């Protein structure tokens, strides 16, 4: 079904009514902004997804406490340069202090504040500088405020990552916007990936969490850069209701409009992380069709896009489709190896598991594209999924060999 949904070219966390953001430099990094904040004029319904890494970082634990209290947030404070992970009691105390300082700044309950950190694991936060940043940050409802926030949350990212959409629901304009950071240590269940999505929609809190959890599985959890799941992965969604629409839930006649906007926002952000993978030169998109079910399709597509051999073949412009079927063959999904199609761009490499003649030079040229599309059809059922990743280059090794230098 087609909806009248408009993509916002400069969509961001300040696109939705009532949301403000900013970022400042306080010296956690040499010369880049390193403390950021998002603030809503009114308390917002909150939904969240968190890392499945067993070494969950202190800020994630504190934020989960905040969200679980009332499923309401009004502010989020973020720092880069230090992950505050594997830092014991001191790390927990520091994350709680960050939350308290942000709450005092706006005279709101402490559990209305979320906390996020990204950077080096196993180092303590410089709380004097963090406190200075919380005092100095001045969120505003402008594109400039959103850009400052986007810069403050970056680590090895090369570009800011943002998007937004708007549509009419109940006769009023409803807007969703978001930003994220992530370039390396990306293999979510939930990557270091931090994402922040804001909307002025009026949404039932249970319906919001159900939708967000479902959408995360087909967006953020379908990307991979290097197969590593961070201690700090987290995506937060805030809905402050200031658009003035009737309460949205699955029973609302225009629920699908809101759901589609949220899915598009999440997919845009997820793809931007995969495209900006450390050292990457190409985005790889793998579409799996005909799996037994969607879960199998997700497993296969992510296995293919995460294969180091597939990633290096794409980097080297080598149409080695054998690496694609090999990766699919050791996924957890059920497959029938006798009736598989593999398509690279618009060329069949394999059809019904029979090798197809193809133009090697044309395939080589295609692999030089900024985005490489791979489709695999297993002809077993109706399961479909898409996963996104990037090529694996010499630059990735260079970046990560000197990450702390």
XYZ file of C-alpha atoms in Angstrom:
405
model
C 0.000 0.000 0.000
C 1.273 3.451 -0.900
C 1.199 6.159 1.755
C 1.666 9.896 1.378
C 4.930 9.886 3.311
C 7.485 12.600 2.592
C 11.209 12.054 3.069
C 12.915 14.986 4.765
C 16.247 15.690 3.100
C 17.591 17.312 6.276
C 15.612 15.186 8.714
C 17.103 14.976 12.194
C 16.365 14.557 15.895
C 15.049 18.148 15.939
C 12.641 17.729 13.010
C 9.738 16.634 15.216
C 7.879 19.314 17.176
C 9.231 20.002 20.657
C 12.650 18.343 20.330
C 15.945 20.167 20.779
C 19.589 19.086 20.595
C 23.158 20.336 20.888
C 26.751 19.189 21.233
C 29.846 20.781 22.745
C 33.586 20.168 23.003
C 34.963 19.799 26.528
C 38.245 17.993 25.881
C 37.323 14.303 25.990
C 38.568 14.350 22.396
C 41.349 16.568 21.117
C 39.438 18.929 18.877
C 35.973 17.497 18.279
C 32.639 17.854 20.014
C 32.253 15.131 22.619
C 29.188 15.745 24.814
C 25.689 15.951 23.354
C 22.125 16.211 24.566
C 18.590 15.762 23.245
C 15.740 17.415 25.145
C 11.960 17.352 24.692
C 9.756 20.227 25.833
C 7.429 17.678 27.435
C 7.932 14.128 28.736
C 7.943 11.580 25.916
C 6.899 7.947 25.730
C 10.104 5.917 25.347
C 11.009 2.642 23.670
C 14.458 1.125 23.515
C 16.589 -1.789 22.378
C 19.933 -2.665 23.936
C 23.070 -4.672 23.286
C 23.027 -8.432 23.880
C 26.715 -8.382 24.786
C 27.012 -9.884 28.280
C 29.446 -7.095 29.247
C 26.696 -4.490 29.051
C 28.062 -1.005 29.693
C 27.063 1.087 32.708
C 25.173 3.766 30.717
C 23.000 1.090 29.127
C 22.121 -0.326 32.529
C 21.244 3.123 33.851
C 19.166 3.965 30.785
C 17.300 0.672 31.029
C 16.449 1.573 34.638
C 15.152 4.953 33.502
C 13.034 3.575 30.669
C 11.631 0.731 32.761
C 10.494 3.111 35.521
C 7.653 4.737 33.531
C 8.692 4.189 29.907
C 9.093 7.948 29.761
C 12.130 10.063 28.870
C 12.573 13.795 28.446
C 16.336 14.092 27.945
C 19.283 12.006 26.768
C 22.913 12.877 27.505
C 25.687 11.283 25.451
C 29.472 11.357 25.481
C 32.016 10.058 22.998
C 35.710 9.092 23.511
C 34.997 6.769 26.473
C 32.535 3.865 26.532
C 32.346 3.626 30.331
C 32.216 -0.154 29.880
C 33.896 -2.766 32.099
C 34.488 -0.030 34.677
C 32.866 -1.653 37.735
C 31.206 0.306 40.546
C 32.919 3.559 39.619
C 31.547 3.301 36.099
C 28.015 2.735 37.400
C 28.337 5.657 39.801
C 29.576 7.896 36.975
C 26.649 6.961 34.714
C 24.226 7.712 37.545
C 25.931 11.076 38.096
C 25.556 11.913 34.394
C 21.850 11.166 34.671
C 21.468 13.237 37.833
C 23.325 16.256 36.438
C 21.142 16.275 33.312
C 17.991 15.949 35.429
C 19.058 18.848 37.644
C 19.765 20.986 34.586
C 16.104 20.776 33.558
C 14.518 20.134 36.967
C 13.012 16.821 35.855
C 12.929 13.414 37.575
C 16.191 11.475 37.218
C 14.425 8.559 35.561
C 13.315 10.928 32.774
C 16.953 10.963 31.570
C 18.734 8.420 29.385
C 22.526 8.087 29.262
C 24.736 6.798 26.454
C 28.495 6.549 25.988
C 30.763 5.430 23.159
C 34.513 5.081 22.780
C 37.292 3.047 24.359
C 36.300 0.173 26.665
C 37.880 -0.154 30.108
C 38.692 3.505 30.748
C 37.023 5.794 33.279
C 35.088 8.899 32.348
C 36.612 12.285 33.092
C 33.675 13.427 35.169
C 34.936 16.983 35.576
C 34.783 17.435 31.808
C 31.485 15.546 31.528
C 29.912 17.833 34.146
C 31.241 20.870 32.266
C 29.691 19.555 29.067
C 26.297 19.021 30.684
C 26.381 22.571 32.037
C 27.430 24.099 28.710
C 25.300 22.139 26.255
C 22.346 24.266 25.116
C 19.811 22.258 23.100
C 17.819 24.179 20.497
C 15.130 23.203 17.997
C 17.279 23.889 14.934
C 19.150 21.996 12.257
C 22.364 23.467 13.674
C 21.570 21.996 17.087
C 20.972 18.584 15.525
C 24.250 18.794 13.568
C 26.168 19.648 16.736
C 24.670 16.615 18.459
C 25.496 14.349 15.511
C 29.128 15.455 15.611
C 29.368 14.995 19.385
C 28.431 11.283 19.253
C 30.862 10.259 16.481
C 33.980 8.128 17.009
C 35.560 6.616 13.879
C 32.560 7.684 11.794
C 33.470 9.652 8.692
C 30.038 11.192 8.143
C 27.036 12.307 10.186
C 24.072 9.956 9.848
C 20.545 11.356 9.899
C 17.129 11.058 8.279
C 13.489 11.996 8.727
C 9.939 11.580 7.397
C 6.577 13.275 7.745
C 2.995 12.358 6.920
C -0.544 13.401 7.767
C -2.302 11.371 10.464
C -5.733 12.375 11.807
C -5.476 15.532 9.740
C -2.270 16.792 11.404
C 1.368 16.608 10.389
C 3.339 13.901 12.189
C 7.133 13.877 11.944
C 9.827 11.328 12.730
C 13.544 12.128 12.672
C 16.687 10.470 13.878
C 20.439 10.163 13.877
C 22.958 7.500 14.771
C 26.634 6.757 15.032
C 28.489 3.600 14.168
C 31.330 2.553 11.934
C 33.187 -0.300 13.605
C 32.330 -3.035 16.121
C 29.094 -3.430 14.203
C 27.137 -6.686 14.290
C 24.036 -5.883 16.273
C 21.850 -7.874 18.144
C 21.439 -4.887 18.641
C 26.653 -2.195 17.013
C 29.275 0.448 18.610
C 26.027 1.645 17.428
C 24.013 4.367 19.102
C 20.748 5.519 17.589
C 18.299 8.230 18.603
C 14.857 8.608 17.022
C 12.330 11.298 17.923
C 8.729 11.778 16.895
C 5.943 14.157 17.818
C 3.368 11.409 17.306
C 0.987 10.544 20.129
C 1.573 6.784 20.547
C 0.513 4.159 23.055
C 3.639 3.083 24.953
C 3.036 -0.671 24.580
C 2.342 -0.379 20.859
C 5.447 1.785 20.433
C 7.742 -0.787 22.043
C 6.193 -3.670 20.102
C 6.641 -1.821 16.821
C 10.182 -0.732 17.627
C 11.295 -4.222 18.653
C 9.863 -5.676 15.453
C 11.399 -3.004 13.245
C 14.793 -3.328 14.940
C 14.917 -6.972 13.872
C 14.597 -6.024 10.193
C 16.777 -2.896 10.268
C 19.454 -2.333 12.922
C 19.825 -6.058 13.578
C 20.308 -6.717 9.865
C 23.577 -4.831 9.461
C 27.133 -5.948 9.997
C 30.550 -4.413 9.446
C 32.937 -6.691 11.277
C 30.912 -9.266 13.210
C 31.587 -7.590 16.561
C 28.784 -6.711 18.979
C 29.633 -3.772 21.215
C 29.088 -3.430 24.954
C 27.266 -0.123 24.379
C 24.826 -0.720 21.535
C 21.546 1.056 22.101
C 18.759 2.715 20.146
C 16.283 5.017 21.883
C 12.932 6.185 20.538
C 11.034 9.114 22.077
C 7.451 10.089 21.174
C 6.266 13.302 22.844
C 2.737 13.529 21.357
C 3.038 17.213 20.431
C 1.684 16.661 16.899
C -1.766 16.370 18.475
C -3.004 13.265 16.635
C -5.327 10.753 18.273
C -3.556 8.039 20.254
C -1.870 5.609 17.879
C -1.932 1.852 18.393
C -2.384 -1.174 16.172
C -6.157 -0.497 16.151
C -5.809 3.023 14.745
C -6.843 3.182 11.041
C -3.594 4.971 10.142
C -1.260 2.867 12.256
C 0.395 1.521 9.103
C 1.383 5.060 8.101
C 3.226 5.614 11.376
C 4.728 2.120 11.320
C 6.031 2.640 7.780
C 7.588 5.991 8.717
C 9.332 4.384 11.685
C 10.547 1.469 9.546
C 11.901 3.782 6.857
C 13.693 5.908 9.461
C 15.279 2.855 11.067
C 16.318 1.342 7.730
C 17.881 4.613 6.570
C 19.952 4.873 9.742
C 20.953 1.207 9.664
C 22.084 1.424 6.034
C 24.053 4.605 6.740
C 26.051 2.720 9.396
C 26.788 -0.177 7.040
C 27.843 2.228 4.284
C 30.186 4.084 6.643
C 31.858 0.932 7.964
C 35.482 1.486 8.935
C 37.565 1.572 5.781
C 34.567 0.730 3.593
C 34.311 1.750 -0.044
C 30.987 0.038 -0.901
C 27.611 -0.779 0.605
C 26.570 -4.409 0.134
C 22.850 -5.213 0.142
C 21.826 -8.869 0.270
C 18.211 -9.795 -0.448
C 17.090 -13.322 0.411
C 13.839 -14.674 -1.020
C 12.093 -18.022 -0.891
C 13.361 -19.076 2.520
C 11.179 -21.258 4.742
C 10.323 -18.245 6.881
C 11.453 -14.692 7.578
C 13.703 -15.752 10.465
C 15.650 -18.105 8.164
C 15.858 -15.370 5.535
C 17.284 -12.936 8.108
C 19.860 -15.490 9.245
C 20.995 -16.285 5.694
C 21.169 -12.690 4.485
C 23.201 -11.595 7.481
C 25.523 -14.591 7.177
C 26.256 -13.694 3.552
C 26.780 -9.978 4.104
C 28.952 -10.719 7.135
C 31.241 -13.207 5.406
C 34.826 -11.946 5.291
C 35.303 -13.852 2.040
C 32.260 -12.231 0.423
C 33.330 -8.810 1.716
C 36.885 -9.148 0.381
C 35.622 -10.455 -2.969
C 33.419 -7.371 -3.327
C 36.350 -5.139 -2.393
C 38.518 -6.870 -5.015
C 35.785 -6.705 -7.709
C 35.833 -10.510 -7.929
C 32.508 -12.100 -8.961
C 33.230 -15.196 -6.891
C 29.654 -16.363 -6.296
C 30.933 -19.552 -4.678
C 31.642 -17.512 -1.556
C 27.984 -16.456 -1.444
C 26.579 -19.999 -1.477
C 29.279 -21.174 0.911
C 28.269 -18.527 3.437
C 24.579 -19.373 3.025
C 25.355 -23.063 3.445
C 26.683 -22.677 6.974
C 23.928 -20.437 8.278
C 21.468 -21.784 10.850
C 18.642 -21.850 8.290
C 17.147 -24.825 6.479
C 17.977 -24.826 2.767
C 17.760 -27.185 -0.199
C 21.072 -26.867 -2.065
C 19.520 -28.309 -5.259
C 17.331 -25.326 -6.217
C 19.090 -22.066 -5.442
C 19.355 -18.894 -7.541
C 22.175 -16.370 -7.077
C 21.943 -13.000 -8.820
C 24.682 -10.354 -8.769
C 23.263 -7.051 -9.940
C 21.193 -8.196 -12.927
C 23.260 -11.270 -13.836
C 22.375 -14.814 -12.810
C 25.395 -16.656 -11.407
C 23.381 -19.722 -10.426
C 19.855 -20.736 -11.445
C 18.087 -23.681 -9.862
C 21.590 -24.626 -8.623
C 22.875 -24.837 -12.200
C 25.902 -22.709 -13.097
C 24.998 -19.930 -15.540
C 27.243 -18.357 -18.139
C 27.807 -14.711 -17.273
C 29.830 -11.747 -18.508
C 32.870 -11.689 -16.230
C 33.971 -8.222 -17.311
C 30.489 -6.766 -16.856
C 30.326 -8.329 -13.388
C 33.725 -6.865 -12.539
C 32.571 -3.408 -13.610
C 29.366 -3.793 -11.631
C 31.342 -4.629 -8.483
C 33.068 -1.254 -8.763
C 29.730 0.428 -7.942
C 29.165 2.277 -4.671
C 26.346 -0.157 -3.855
C 26.438 -3.866 -4.694
C 23.161 -5.826 -4.742
C 23.115 -9.590 -4.251
C 19.930 -11.642 -4.417
C 19.587 -15.293 -3.397
C 16.364 -17.256 -3.875
C 15.941 -20.648 -2.174
C 12.460 -21.539 -3.540
C 11.383 -23.121 -0.252
C 8.742 -20.756 1.067
C 7.699 -17.138 1.453
C 10.442 -15.985 3.825
C 12.192 -12.757 2.819
C 14.765 -10.462 4.398
C 17.418 -7.914 3.528
C 20.758 -7.338 5.230
C 23.317 -4.596 4.755
C 27.084 -4.554 5.156
C 30.234 -3.261 3.496
C 33.415 -4.463 1.886
C 36.484 -5.353 3.951
C 39.546 -3.295 3.089
C 43.135 -2.720 4.158
C 41.975 0.529 5.745
C 39.843 -1.381 8.273
C 42.972 -3.056 9.633
C 44.839 0.244 9.735
C 42.052 1.970 11.688
C 41.664 -0.780 14.254
C 45.366 -1.503 14.685
C 45.806 2.048 15.944
C 42.425 2.728 17.600
C 43.884 3.756 20.959
C 46.987 5.455 19.552
